[in-house]
Each structure stands twice: as C-alpha cells, then as structure tokens.
Coordinates of C-alpha atoms and ligand atoms in Angstrom, one line a residue:
X1 CA 1.3 47.9 -64.9
X2 CA 1.3 45.0 -62.3
X3 CA 1.4 46.1 -58.7
X4 CA 4.1 45.2 -56.1
X5 CA 3.2 44.2 -52.5
X6 CA 5.3 46.2 -49.9
X7 CA 5.8 44.2 -46.7
X8 CA 4.7 44.3 -44.0
X9 CA 1.2 44.6 -45.3
X10 CA -0.1 45.1 -41.7
X11 CA 2.6 47.2 -40.0
X12 CA 2.8 47.4 -36.3
X13 CA 1.5 45.0 -33.7
X14 CA -0.5 42.6 -35.9
X15 CA 0.7 39.0 -35.2
X16 CA -0.5 35.5 -35.9
X17 CA -2.3 36.3 -39.1
X18 CA -5.2 34.0 -40.2
X19 CA -6.2 34.7 -43.8
X20 CA -9.3 33.7 -45.9
X21 CA -10.9 34.6 -49.2
X22 CA -14.7 34.9 -49.6
X23 CA -15.5 35.6 -53.2
X24 CA -13.3 38.6 -54.2
X25 CA -12.7 39.7 -50.6
X26 CA -9.6 38.7 -48.5
X27 CA -9.7 39.0 -44.7
X28 CA -7.0 38.7 -42.1
X29 CA -7.6 38.1 -38.4
X30 CA -4.8 39.0 -35.9
X31 CA -4.3 38.5 -32.2
X32 CA -4.8 41.3 -29.6
X33 CA -3.9 39.7 -26.2
X34 CA -4.9 42.1 -23.3
X35 CA -6.1 44.8 -25.7
X36 CA -9.8 45.4 -26.2
X37 CA -11.7 45.0 -28.6
X38 CA -10.4 41.5 -29.3
X39 CA -9.2 40.2 -32.7
X40 CA -8.6 42.8 -35.5
X41 CA -10.0 42.2 -39.0
X42 CA -8.3 43.7 -42.0
X43 CA -9.8 43.5 -45.6
X44 CA -8.3 43.7 -49.1
X45 CA -9.5 43.1 -52.7
X46 CA -6.0 43.0 -54.2
X47 CA -3.6 41.8 -51.4
X48 CA -1.7 45.1 -51.8
X49 CA -4.1 47.6 -50.1
X50 CA -5.5 46.7 -46.7
X51 CA -8.0 48.5 -44.4
X52 CA -9.1 47.8 -40.8
X53 CA -12.8 46.7 -40.9
X54 CA -13.1 46.3 -37.2
X55 CA -12.9 43.7 -34.4
X56 CA -14.7 40.5 -33.5
X57 CA -14.8 40.5 -29.7
X58 CA -16.4 43.9 -28.9
X59 CA -18.6 43.0 -25.8
X60 CA -17.6 42.4 -22.2
X61 CA -19.8 39.2 -22.3
X62 CA -17.6 37.9 -25.2
X63 CA -14.3 38.7 -23.5
X64 CA -13.6 39.8 -19.9
X65 CA -9.8 40.3 -19.2
X66 CA -9.8 42.5 -16.1
X67 CA -6.7 41.6 -14.1
X68 CA -5.1 39.7 -16.9
X69 CA -1.3 39.8 -17.1
X70 CA 0.5 41.4 -20.0
X71 CA 0.4 39.4 -23.3
X72 CA -2.3 37.2 -21.8
X73 CA -5.8 37.2 -23.3
X74 CA -6.5 36.6 -26.9
X75 CA -3.8 34.4 -28.6
X76 CA -3.7 33.3 -32.2
X77 CA -7.2 33.5 -33.8
X78 CA -8.3 31.5 -36.8
X79 CA -10.8 32.7 -39.3
X80 CA -12.8 30.4 -41.6
X81 CA -15.9 30.6 -43.8
X82 CA -18.4 27.8 -44.3
X83 CA -22.1 27.2 -44.5
X84 CA -22.5 30.8 -45.6
X85 CA -21.1 32.3 -42.5
X86 CA -17.8 33.4 -40.9
X87 CA -16.3 31.4 -38.0
X88 CA -13.6 32.6 -35.7
X89 CA -11.8 30.4 -33.1
X90 CA -9.6 31.9 -30.4
X91 CA -8.1 31.1 -27.0
X92 CA -8.4 33.4 -23.9
X93 CA -5.1 32.7 -22.1
X94 CA -5.4 33.4 -18.4
X95 CA -2.0 32.6 -17.0
X96 CA 0.9 32.2 -19.3
X97 CA 3.6 32.7 -16.7
X98 CA 5.2 30.6 -14.0
X99 CA 2.7 27.8 -13.9
X100 CA 3.3 24.4 -15.4
X101 CA 0.0 24.5 -17.2
X102 CA -1.6 27.5 -18.8
X103 CA -5.4 27.9 -18.6
X104 CA -6.4 28.5 -22.2
X105 CA -10.1 28.2 -22.6
X106 CA -10.9 28.2 -26.4
X107 CA -14.0 29.4 -28.1
X108 CA -15.7 29.8 -31.4
X109 CA -17.9 32.7 -32.5
X110 CA -19.8 33.2 -35.8
X111 CA -21.3 36.0 -37.9
X112 CA -23.2 36.3 -41.2
X113 CA -21.1 39.4 -42.1
X114 CA -17.4 40.1 -41.3
X115 CA -18.5 43.4 -39.7
X116 CA -20.6 41.3 -37.3
X117 CA -22.4 41.3 -35.0
X118 CA -20.5 38.2 -33.8
X119 CA -22.2 35.6 -31.7
X120 CA -21.6 34.9 -28.0
X121 CA -18.6 32.5 -27.6
X122 CA -19.2 28.7 -27.6
X123 CA -16.6 26.7 -25.7
X124 CA -14.4 24.3 -27.7
X125 CA -12.2 22.9 -25.0
X126 CA -8.7 24.1 -24.0
X127 CA -5.2 22.7 -23.2
X128 CA -3.8 24.7 -26.1
X129 CA -3.7 28.3 -27.2
X130 CA -4.0 28.2 -31.0
X131 CA -7.4 26.6 -31.9
X132 CA -8.5 26.6 -35.5
X133 CA -11.7 25.0 -37.1
X134 CA -11.4 22.8 -40.2
X135 CA -14.6 22.4 -42.2
X136 CA -14.1 19.1 -44.1
X137 CA -16.0 18.7 -47.4
X138 CA -18.1 15.9 -45.8
X139 CA -19.7 18.5 -43.6
X140 CA -17.9 17.4 -40.5
X141 CA -16.0 20.1 -38.5
X142 CA -12.8 19.5 -36.6
X143 CA -11.1 21.7 -33.9
X144 CA -7.4 21.6 -34.5
X145 CA -5.1 22.8 -31.7
X146 CA -1.6 22.6 -30.3
X147 CA -1.2 21.2 -26.8
X148 CA 0.7 22.7 -23.9
X149 CA 2.0 19.9 -21.6
X150 CA 3.2 21.2 -18.2
X151 CA 4.5 17.9 -16.9
X152 CA 8.2 17.6 -16.0
X153 CA 10.2 15.7 -18.6
X154 CA 7.7 16.7 -21.3
X155 CA 8.3 19.2 -24.0
X156 CA 5.9 22.0 -23.2
X157 CA 4.8 22.0 -26.8
X158 CA 3.0 18.7 -27.2
X159 CA 1.2 17.1 -30.3
X160 CA -1.1 18.8 -32.7
X161 CA -4.5 17.3 -32.0
X162 CA -7.9 17.2 -33.7
X163 CA -11.4 16.7 -32.2
X164 CA -14.8 16.7 -33.9
X165 CA -17.0 19.7 -33.3
X166 CA -20.8 19.3 -33.5
X167 CA -21.8 22.8 -34.6
X168 CA -25.5 22.1 -34.2
X169 CA -25.0 21.0 -30.6
X170 CA -22.2 23.5 -30.1
X171 CA -20.3 20.7 -28.5
X172 CA -17.1 18.8 -29.0
X173 CA -17.6 15.1 -29.6
X174 CA -15.5 12.0 -29.7
X175 CA -11.8 11.7 -28.6
X176 CA -9.1 14.2 -29.1
X177 CA -6.7 12.6 -31.6
X178 CA -3.0 13.5 -31.9
X179 CA -2.1 13.8 -35.6
X180 CA 1.4 15.4 -35.7
X181 CA 4.3 15.7 -33.2
X182 CA 6.2 18.4 -35.1
X183 CA 9.7 18.4 -36.5
X184 CA 13.0 18.7 -34.6
X185 CA 12.5 22.5 -34.8
X186 CA 10.0 22.1 -32.0
X187 CA 7.6 24.6 -30.4
X188 CA 4.9 23.3 -32.8
X189 CA 1.9 25.7 -32.7
X190 CA -0.5 27.7 -34.8
X191 CA -2.0 24.7 -36.6
X192 CA -4.4 25.2 -39.5
X193 CA -5.5 22.7 -42.2
X194 CA -6.0 23.3 -45.9
X195 CA -7.6 20.6 -48.1
X196 CA -6.4 20.7 -51.7
X197 CA -6.3 18.1 -54.5
X198 CA -7.2 15.2 -52.1
X199 CA -4.5 16.1 -49.5
X200 CA -4.9 17.5 -46.0
X201 CA -2.1 20.1 -45.6
X202 CA -1.3 20.8 -42.0
X203 CA 0.5 24.2 -41.6
X204 CA 2.2 24.9 -38.3
X205 CA 4.4 27.5 -36.8
X206 CA 7.6 26.1 -35.3
X207 CA 10.9 27.2 -33.7
X208 CA 9.2 29.5 -31.2
X209 CA 8.0 33.1 -32.0
X210 CA 11.5 34.6 -31.8
X211 CA 14.4 34.4 -34.2
X212 CA 14.0 30.7 -35.0
X213 CA 10.4 31.0 -36.1
X214 CA 9.3 29.2 -39.2
X215 CA 6.4 27.9 -41.2
X216 CA 6.3 24.0 -41.5
X217 CA 4.0 22.2 -43.9
X218 CA 3.1 18.5 -43.9
X219 CA 0.4 16.5 -45.8
X220 CA -1.6 13.4 -45.6
X221 CA -4.5 11.9 -47.6
X222 CA -6.1 11.1 -44.2
X223 CA -7.1 13.8 -41.7
X224 CA -5.6 11.6 -38.9
X225 CA -2.3 11.2 -40.8
X226 CA 0.3 9.9 -40.9
X227 CA 1.6 13.3 -42.1
X228 CA 4.6 13.6 -44.4
X229 CA 6.8 16.7 -43.9
X230 CA 7.5 19.0 -46.8
X231 CA 10.8 18.1 -48.6
X232 CA 12.2 21.5 -47.5
X233 CA 10.8 21.1 -44.0
X234 CA 10.4 24.8 -43.4
X235 CA 8.9 26.6 -46.4
X236 CA 9.5 30.0 -44.8
X237 CA 11.9 31.3 -42.1
X238 CA 14.4 34.1 -41.4
X239 CA 16.7 31.8 -39.5
X240 CA 20.4 32.4 -40.3
X241 CA 19.4 35.4 -42.5
X242 CA 20.8 38.2 -40.3
X243 CA 20.7 40.6 -43.2
X244 CA 17.0 40.0 -44.0
X245 CA 15.0 43.1 -43.0
X246 CA 12.1 40.7 -42.2
X247 CA 13.0 38.7 -39.1
X248 CA 11.2 36.2 -36.9
X249 CA 9.1 35.0 -39.8
X250 CA 6.6 32.2 -39.1
X251 CA 3.0 31.4 -38.2
X252 CA 1.6 31.4 -41.7
X253 CA -1.4 30.3 -43.8
X254 CA -2.3 30.0 -47.5
X255 CA -4.9 31.8 -49.5
X256 CA -5.7 31.6 -53.2
X257 CA -6.9 34.4 -55.5
X258 CA -10.0 34.2 -57.6
X259 CA -7.7 33.4 -60.6
X260 CA -5.8 30.6 -58.9
X261 CA -2.7 32.4 -57.7
X262 CA -1.5 31.4 -54.2
X263 CA 0.0 33.5 -51.3
X264 CA 1.2 32.8 -47.8
X265 CA 0.6 35.3 -45.0
X266 CA 2.9 35.2 -42.0
X267 CA 4.1 37.2 -39.0
X268 CA 7.5 38.9 -38.9
X269 CA 9.5 41.5 -37.0
X270 CA 11.6 44.5 -38.2
X271 CA 14.1 44.9 -35.4
X272 CA 15.7 48.2 -34.3
X273 CA 19.4 47.8 -33.4
X274 CA 20.9 49.5 -30.4
X275 CA 24.6 49.5 -30.7
X276 CA 25.1 49.8 -26.9
X277 CA 22.7 46.9 -26.2
X278 CA 25.2 44.2 -27.1
X279 CA 26.9 45.1 -23.8
X280 CA 23.8 43.7 -22.0
X281 CA 24.3 40.3 -23.7
X282 CA 24.4 38.6 -27.1
X283 CA 20.6 38.1 -26.8
X284 CA 20.3 41.8 -27.8
X285 CA 22.6 41.6 -30.9
X286 CA 19.6 40.6 -33.0
X287 CA 17.8 43.8 -32.2
X288 CA 14.5 44.9 -30.7
X289 CA 11.0 44.6 -32.3
X290 CA 9.7 47.9 -31.0
X291 CA 6.7 47.6 -33.3
X292 CA 6.0 44.0 -32.2
X293 CA 5.2 41.2 -34.7
X294 CA 3.7 42.4 -38.0
X295 CA 1.9 40.7 -40.9
X296 CA 3.6 40.1 -44.2
X297 CA 2.7 38.0 -47.3
X298 CA 4.7 36.0 -49.8
X299 CA 3.9 34.6 -53.3
X300 CA 3.6 30.8 -53.5
X301 CA 3.5 28.3 -56.3
X302 CA 2.6 24.6 -56.2
X303 CA 4.9 21.9 -57.5
X304 CA 4.7 18.1 -57.0
X305 CA 1.7 18.6 -54.7
X306 CA 3.7 20.9 -52.4
X307 CA 3.7 24.7 -51.9
X308 CA 7.0 26.6 -52.4
X309 CA 7.9 30.2 -52.2
X310 CA 7.7 31.5 -55.8
X311 CA 11.0 33.3 -55.3
X312 CA 12.7 30.0 -54.3
X313 CA 14.3 29.1 -51.0
X314 CA 12.5 30.0 -47.8
X315 CA 13.6 33.6 -47.3
X316 CA 10.7 36.2 -46.9
X317 CA 10.9 39.1 -49.3
X318 CA 10.1 42.8 -48.6
X319 CA 8.7 43.2 -52.1
X320 CA 6.4 40.6 -53.6
X321 CA 4.7 40.5 -57.0
X322 CA 1.0 41.3 -56.6
X323 CA -1.7 39.0 -58.0
X324 CA -3.2 39.8 -61.4
X325 CA -6.2 41.5 -59.8
X326 CA -7.5 45.1 -60.4
X327 CA -5.9 47.5 -58.0
X328 CA -8.2 48.4 -55.1
X329 CA -6.8 51.2 -53.0
X330 CA -8.8 52.3 -49.9
X331 CA -9.4 56.0 -48.9
X332 CA -6.5 57.1 -46.7
X333 CA -7.4 57.2 -43.0
X334 CA -7.4 60.7 -41.5
X335 CA -4.2 61.6 -39.6
X336 CA -6.3 63.5 -37.1
X337 CA -9.1 62.2 -34.9
X338 CA -11.1 65.2 -33.8
X339 CA -13.3 63.0 -31.5
X340 CA -16.4 64.6 -33.1
X341 CA -18.1 61.4 -34.0
X342 CA -20.5 59.3 -31.8
X343 CA -18.2 56.2 -32.0
X344 CA -14.6 55.8 -31.3
X345 CA -12.5 55.1 -34.5
X346 CA -11.6 51.4 -34.7
X347 CA -7.9 52.4 -34.5
X348 CA -8.3 52.8 -30.8
X349 CA -7.9 50.1 -28.3
X350 CA -8.2 50.0 -24.5
X351 CA -6.7 47.6 -21.9
X352 CA -8.6 44.5 -20.8
X353 CA -12.1 46.0 -20.9
X354 CA -14.2 47.9 -23.4
X355 CA -14.3 51.7 -23.6
X356 CA -17.5 52.6 -21.7
X357 CA -19.4 55.9 -21.3
X358 CA -18.6 55.8 -17.5
X359 CA -14.9 56.6 -18.1
X360 CA -14.5 57.3 -21.8
X361 CA -17.1 59.7 -23.2
X362 CA -17.6 61.3 -26.6
X363 CA -20.8 62.9 -25.4
X364 CA -20.1 64.6 -22.1
X365 CA -18.2 67.4 -23.9
X366 CA -19.1 67.2 -27.6
X367 CA -16.1 67.5 -29.9
X368 CA -13.9 66.1 -27.1
X369 CA -12.9 62.7 -25.7
X370 CA -13.3 62.9 -22.0
X371 CA -11.3 60.4 -20.0
X372 CA -12.2 60.0 -16.3
X373 CA -9.1 59.6 -14.1
X374 CA -8.8 56.1 -12.8
X375 CA -6.0 53.7 -12.0
X376 CA -2.3 54.4 -12.5
X377 CA -0.6 53.1 -15.7
X378 CA 0.7 49.9 -14.0
X379 CA -2.7 48.7 -13.0
X380 CA -4.2 45.5 -14.6
X381 CA -7.7 46.7 -13.8
X382 CA -9.4 50.1 -14.4
X383 CA -7.1 52.0 -16.8
X384 CA -8.3 55.1 -18.5
X385 CA -6.0 54.7 -21.4
X386 CA -6.8 54.8 -25.2
X387 CA -4.0 53.8 -27.6
X388 CA -3.3 53.0 -31.2
X389 CA -0.5 51.0 -32.8
X390 CA 2.8 52.6 -33.7
X391 CA 3.2 51.4 -37.2
X392 CA 6.4 53.3 -38.3
X393 CA 9.9 53.6 -37.0
X394 CA 9.6 57.3 -37.5
X395 CA 6.4 58.9 -36.4
X396 CA 4.9 61.8 -34.6
X397 CA 1.8 61.9 -32.4
X398 CA 0.2 64.9 -30.9
X399 CA -2.8 65.8 -28.8
X400 CA -4.5 68.9 -27.3
X401 CA -5.8 68.4 -23.8
X402 CA -7.7 70.5 -21.3
X403 CA -6.9 69.4 -17.8
X404 CA -7.2 71.1 -14.5
X405 CA -5.4 68.9 -11.9
X406 CA -5.5 70.0 -8.3
X407 CA -2.9 67.6 -6.9
X408 CA 0.3 65.7 -7.8
X409 CA -1.9 62.5 -7.5
X410 CA -3.8 63.6 -10.6
X411 CA -2.1 63.2 -14.0
X412 CA -3.2 63.1 -17.6
X413 CA -1.4 63.3 -21.0
X414 CA 0.4 61.4 -23.7
X415 CA 1.9 57.9 -23.4
X416 CA 4.0 55.4 -25.4
X417 CA 3.1 52.0 -23.9
X418 CA 4.3 48.4 -24.4
X419 CA 2.9 46.9 -21.2
X420 CA 2.2 47.7 -17.6
X421 CA 5.9 47.6 -16.8
X422 CA 7.3 49.4 -19.9
X423 CA 6.1 52.8 -20.9
X424 CA 7.1 56.5 -21.2
X425 CA 4.6 59.3 -20.6
X426 CA 4.4 63.1 -20.6
X427 CA 2.0 64.1 -17.8
X428 CA 0.2 67.3 -16.9
X429 CA -0.1 67.5 -13.1
X430 CA 0.6 69.8 -10.1
X431 CA 3.9 70.1 -8.2
X432 CA 4.3 70.5 -4.5
X433 CA 4.3 74.3 -4.9
X434 CA 0.9 73.9 -6.5
X435 CA 2.3 74.9 -9.9
X436 CA 0.7 73.3 -13.0
X437 CA 3.6 71.5 -14.6
X438 CA 4.4 69.0 -17.4
X439 CA 6.9 66.2 -16.7
X440 CA 8.2 63.1 -18.5
X441 CA 8.1 59.9 -16.5
X442 CA 9.2 56.3 -17.3
X443 CA 8.7 52.7 -16.3
X444 CA 11.2 50.2 -17.6
X445 CA 10.9 46.6 -16.5
X446 CA 8.5 47.9 -13.8
X447 CA 11.0 50.4 -12.4
X448 CA 9.7 54.0 -12.2
X449 CA 11.9 57.0 -13.0
X450 CA 11.8 60.7 -13.9
X451 CA 14.3 61.2 -16.7
X452 CA 16.2 64.4 -17.0
X453 CA 16.3 67.0 -14.3
X454 CA 18.9 66.8 -11.4
X455 CA 18.6 63.0 -11.0
X456 CA 16.6 63.6 -7.8
X457 CA 13.5 65.0 -9.4
X458 CA 12.7 64.8 -13.1
X459 CA 12.7 67.9 -15.3
X460 CA 9.4 69.8 -15.1
X461 CA 8.1 72.9 -16.9
X462 CA 5.7 75.3 -15.3
X463 CA 2.6 76.0 -17.3
X464 CA 1.5 79.5 -16.4
X465 CA -2.1 79.5 -17.7
X466 CA -4.9 76.9 -17.6
X467 CA -5.6 76.8 -21.3
X468 CA -5.6 73.5 -23.2
X469 CA -2.0 72.3 -23.8
X470 CA -0.5 70.6 -26.9
X471 CA 1.5 67.5 -26.1
X472 CA 3.7 65.7 -28.7
X473 CA 6.0 62.7 -29.0
X474 CA 8.2 61.8 -31.9
X475 CA 9.9 58.6 -32.6
X476 CA 13.1 58.4 -34.7
X477 CA 13.8 54.7 -34.7
X478 CA 15.7 54.3 -31.5
X479 CA 14.7 57.5 -29.8
X480 CA 11.5 59.0 -28.5
X481 CA 11.3 62.7 -27.7
X482 CA 8.5 64.4 -25.8
X483 CA 7.6 68.1 -26.3
X484 CA 4.8 70.5 -25.5
X485 CA 3.4 73.8 -26.8
X486 CA 0.9 76.4 -25.6
X487 CA 0.0 77.4 -29.2
X488 CA 0.6 74.4 -31.3
X489 CA 3.3 76.3 -33.3
X490 CA 6.2 76.8 -30.9
X491 CA 7.3 73.5 -29.4
X492 CA 9.7 72.9 -26.5
X493 CA 11.3 69.6 -25.9
X494 CA 11.0 68.3 -22.4
X495 CA 13.1 65.6 -20.8
X496 CA 15.9 63.7 -22.6
X497 CA 15.5 61.5 -25.6
X498 CA 14.3 58.1 -24.5
X499 CA 15.5 54.8 -25.9
X500 CA 12.7 53.0 -27.8
X501 CA 14.3 49.5 -27.5
X502 CA 13.1 48.8 -23.9
X503 CA 9.5 49.0 -25.2
X504 CA 9.9 45.9 -27.3
X505 CA 9.2 42.1 -27.5
X506 CA 12.8 41.3 -26.6
X507 CA 13.7 43.6 -23.8
X508 CA 14.0 42.0 -20.4
X509 CA 14.0 38.3 -19.4
X510 CA 10.4 37.5 -20.1
X511 CA 9.5 35.4 -23.2
X512 CA 5.8 36.0 -23.1
X513 CA 5.9 39.5 -24.7
X514 CA 3.7 39.3 -27.7
X515 CA 2.2 42.8 -28.2
X516 CA 4.0 46.0 -29.5
X517 CA 4.4 49.7 -28.8
X518 CA 1.3 51.7 -28.8
X519 CA 0.8 55.5 -28.5
X520 CA -2.1 57.1 -26.8
X521 CA -3.8 59.3 -24.2
X522 CA -4.5 58.6 -20.5
X523 CA -6.0 60.0 -17.3
X524 CA -5.1 58.8 -13.8
X525 CA -6.5 59.9 -10.5
X526 CA -4.7 58.0 -7.8
X527 CA -7.0 59.8 -5.3
X528 CA -9.9 57.9 -6.9
X529 CA -11.8 61.2 -7.4
X530 CA -12.2 60.7 -11.1
X531 CA -10.7 64.0 -12.2
X532 CA -11.3 64.0 -16.0
X533 CA -9.3 65.3 -18.9
X534 CA -10.8 66.5 -22.2
X535 CA -8.8 65.7 -25.4
X536 CA -10.0 67.7 -28.4
X537 CA -7.9 65.9 -31.0
X538 CA -5.2 63.3 -31.5
X539 CA -3.0 63.0 -34.6
X540 CA -0.6 60.4 -35.8
X541 CA 1.6 60.7 -38.8
X542 CA 4.5 58.8 -40.3
X543 CA 7.7 60.9 -40.5
X544 CA 10.1 60.3 -43.3
X545 CA 13.8 60.2 -42.5
X546 CA 14.4 63.8 -43.6
X547 CA 11.6 65.3 -41.5
X548 CA 12.7 63.7 -38.3
X549 CA 12.3 65.5 -35.1
X550 CA 14.9 68.1 -34.0
X551 CA 17.8 66.7 -31.9
X552 CA 17.1 66.3 -28.2
X553 CA 16.6 69.4 -26.1
X554 CA 17.3 71.9 -28.8
X555 CA 14.6 74.1 -27.5
X556 CA 15.2 74.3 -23.8
X557 CA 12.5 74.8 -21.2
X558 CA 13.9 78.3 -20.7
X559 CA 12.4 79.2 -24.0
X560 CA 9.0 78.5 -22.6
X561 CA 8.8 81.9 -21.0
X562 CA 9.4 83.6 -24.4
X563 CA 6.7 81.3 -26.0
X564 CA 4.3 82.2 -23.1
X565 CA 5.1 85.9 -23.6
X566 CA 4.7 85.6 -27.4
X567 CA 1.2 83.9 -27.2
Ligands
6LW601 C1 0.8 32.2 -30.8 C2 1.6 31.2 -31.5 C3 2.7 32.1 -31.9 O1 -0.2 31.7 -29.9 O2 2.9 33.1 -31.0 O3 4.2 33.0 -33.4 C4 1.9 32.9 -30.0 N1 3.3 32.1 -33.0 O4 1.0 30.6 -32.5 C5 1.5 34.2 -29.5 O5 1.3 35.2 -30.5

C-alpha cells in the first residue's frame, strides 16, 4: 500500500530547508540562528520518515556567536554533494537590526560523511545571507547568493549574484555577476541552482518570510542568464489561502528520487489563532507561529521543461503522495532523556556557544545533567540553558531537579523560550523569608513579570523539604500551564495559564524573528557563585487533544500541604 507524507515532515523550528539526495539517502539542512550546534541535518530513505542525524557546526572554532542578537547567527544553509563529498554553505549574520547593511560573512565547510567531522570554515565573501554552491558539470563551482543593499533609495533585497569559487585554492575568483533581479513579489532570497536537461533552474524565495512568502522558479540555458520566469511565476505559496493549514510557504528546493520522481521541500508555518489578539491590530489576525517555521514537502511533476505541483495550482498540501520507495521507518526516539550517556542527545541545543564540561556536565554527577548557574535568561553571553524544539501544539515536558538555592539570586528550573526577551519559566529559588519556593516568571517583549499572586508579587509555593522536585509544563495550543510535584504522581498547578502566542515569530514589532519556541532546563546564579542544579531526567511527549492538561489552577497550591503530608 503506497505511503502518504504527512506535513510538516520536520515539525517545529526547522526553517530554510536545503535538500539533497546521495544514492538512496535524502538529507535536509535547516538554519539554527543563535542556537548551538549550528545547522541541523535530517535523514530519510523514503521522504516519509525523517530522523535527526546531527549538526554541522559543532566546534567553537567553526562558529562563535557569543553576544549575538536574537535570530542572528546561522541563516539559510545550503547542502550539496560533489567530488565524493558533502559541501555546506552558510552565513553567520552578525547584526541584522537597525543598520543599513548587515555583516553576513559566508563560509563553506566540507565532510566525507554527513555525520562529519566537518572541516573548518573557508570564507566565501559576504554581502548576502543565503549563500549556496553550484557545482557545474564542467567542474567549475559557483557561489550563488542574494544581496542586501543598505543604501537609501535601494530595495534592501538586491540582485541574485554568482561568483566563481576555486575550491583547490579555497578562494573566490573573478567578478561577482548579477544574474536575476527577482519578480515584482520582491524580497528575492534563498537562491539555489539546479541543472536539468540543459537548463539552469534558479529557485528563489520571494515575498518575504511572512505571509507573502513564495517559491519562484526561472530558467536559462546560460548560467549568467537571461533568466525566464516560470509561466505561473510562483510555483508554491500560501498567499490568499487563509484556510490553508500550511501558511507562509516558501524557500524551497527540488530533489529527485532514485526512480525519477520529483519533490519540493519548503518552509511553512502552522499559526495559532488568538481571538483576542485582533484587538492589538490586523497584523495579528493571521495568527502566531509559536512553533516557528517548519519544513514540508510537495510532489512535483515536470511539464514543458518546467516544474509544477503535481496537485496543480500553487497551494501546499498537508498530505502528499509518497514516492514509490520501500517504507523506511526509524526507531522512535525516547520520550525520556535520563542523562545517563556520555554525550548529550542531538535534540538539545544551547545558546550561542557549545555545551562545555565547565558549565554543562554529564560526568560530575553520573546519571544527572549538572548545570552550573551562570547568567540570567536575558543574557546574550553565558547562559546555562539547554533546550529542545517544541514540535507539537499540544505537548507536555517534565523534569526532576535537585537544587539547593541559598538566595533569591539563585534560580533553576524549567523554561519555555523563544528569545532573550520572550520566555516563561518555573523556578526553584529562595524567598526573602529564606523559604525554598517555586514560582512562575515571565518576560514578554523584554518586560519581566510574575504572573498570578496579588499583582505585587507572583504566586509562590513553599517547598518544605530539600528533595528533588518534579517540574512540568503543558501546552494546549494557546495556553501553557506550569505545575510541580514532590512525588511525580500528585501535581499542583502553579501560576495562571500563560498565552503561548507572545512566544512566536509574529508577536511584537520586530521582523527579524526567525526561530521558534523551545522547552528546556536552566540554572542562573546572578551572584556569579556558580550554584549548580542536577537534573536527573527530562521528558517530552506529544499530547493528543483528549489528553490535554487539566484546566488552569484546578489543583490549588493549598493542596500542596496535603500532598506533602501524603508523601
Ligand atoms: C533566510 C531567507 C528566508 O535567510 O528567511 O524564508 C531568512 N527565507 O532565505 C531567515 O530564515
């Protein structure tokens, strides 16, 4: 029975997909911005089932993002395979905000195997944040990139350009040649070239990475053009399709299967709608991508030398016929991470720098992950925060933590995090009466608050003993709810339910919001004394609609005493 592909194939924050096939193996690279390690790689053998194989930029000497702003860092990567090895190009965007010009140094790294080790980066110029590498069949290689032009009176998104890359020398050579100015949709970016049947097909993302996003295809028999635009202009977009569950579709590339079928991967968003948000402006009517931009795939067929969606039109589909390939499911990943292995699971990411023994240890207390308390959650430097993607609109994450704070300046616990201005966390700390307490705190658009309680101080719950404590957060589409337990069986909600939509790409007035909501664990010691917290496990599971979390505050804090007594 032929399989069906369920979109998105890579749920959660997995944008700017770049897809290739090597033999029977398909690989997708996605961007990671300020999160470390840089560039995720997913693998499939049937385009239906995908597994995370790891990351490309895993060393500080490949990528140092300390101090980088939110959504700066690694923009759209492009994966290719030639001369028996894998090539990956990426930009490391330093300052996307406020300035006329961005500083976007671009690099190429290579590896014999997709699992690496990947080489040290070789510089391939800048001036644009979406470099790709085209390996022409005459052996010459070309860096293809968009350009960002900061001059007044100029459209920020300039031409698509190509420049020859001498791989042996590791140097660019010759002039940078503009080949395509884009269509009237504008914001022309994410260029990649596919050579097929004597044509150079230039695939670009247009319309900007919000609701007008689209995939544009043009072709030429000469690498330098002139390029003729596809008769349908955009072969994929969700524009003007408010009902389509897959929104913001764009930034795509093609891949064929061993038996000659063709597919198009692309990014998309599945917004959450907040009925009250419209009051804050029509901008919010289109909803909030709390999971960020995800990766989807569509079936394609070629007619008259052009690619078309096999389903006709340009609307992305949630369900897509799978290729005629043997099914290749992967073992399911464990819901629970018991931190009992020598290496961190590749699901985990850290902010701006690699997880290092000095602050993130799996050995100092075997069977635990020890996080040394460092900077507070809004810092762009030394954050002791480990997080994974939220991949479902209904999920539950839990952890068990042993933590012995001695002051209100020490805190550790569970966090849902979008960026250093937008997060909710449940912390264990001390109050001014030296009680050990748990409390929910929030930062929205950089503004700190303590939800619940009497409006002066947030709601807290006193923890009588010093035993490890269970912390939990559930997400039911628009609402997060934190809870805690002393025995892992009896749970008490703490704090009010919290709106998930401020932790999204759309919330606030910033356009450069490219990541997605993550859930994880953290330890902060504002006194810089390095108080550590020991986490013995972390679990993440998708919740189906009927097993959603109990309504907010059903089990009030006052029940805690009974629980304490019962344990
Ligand atoms: C990326 C560009 C894009 O560099 O968004 O949607 C930018 N397309 O190609 C950031 O992800």
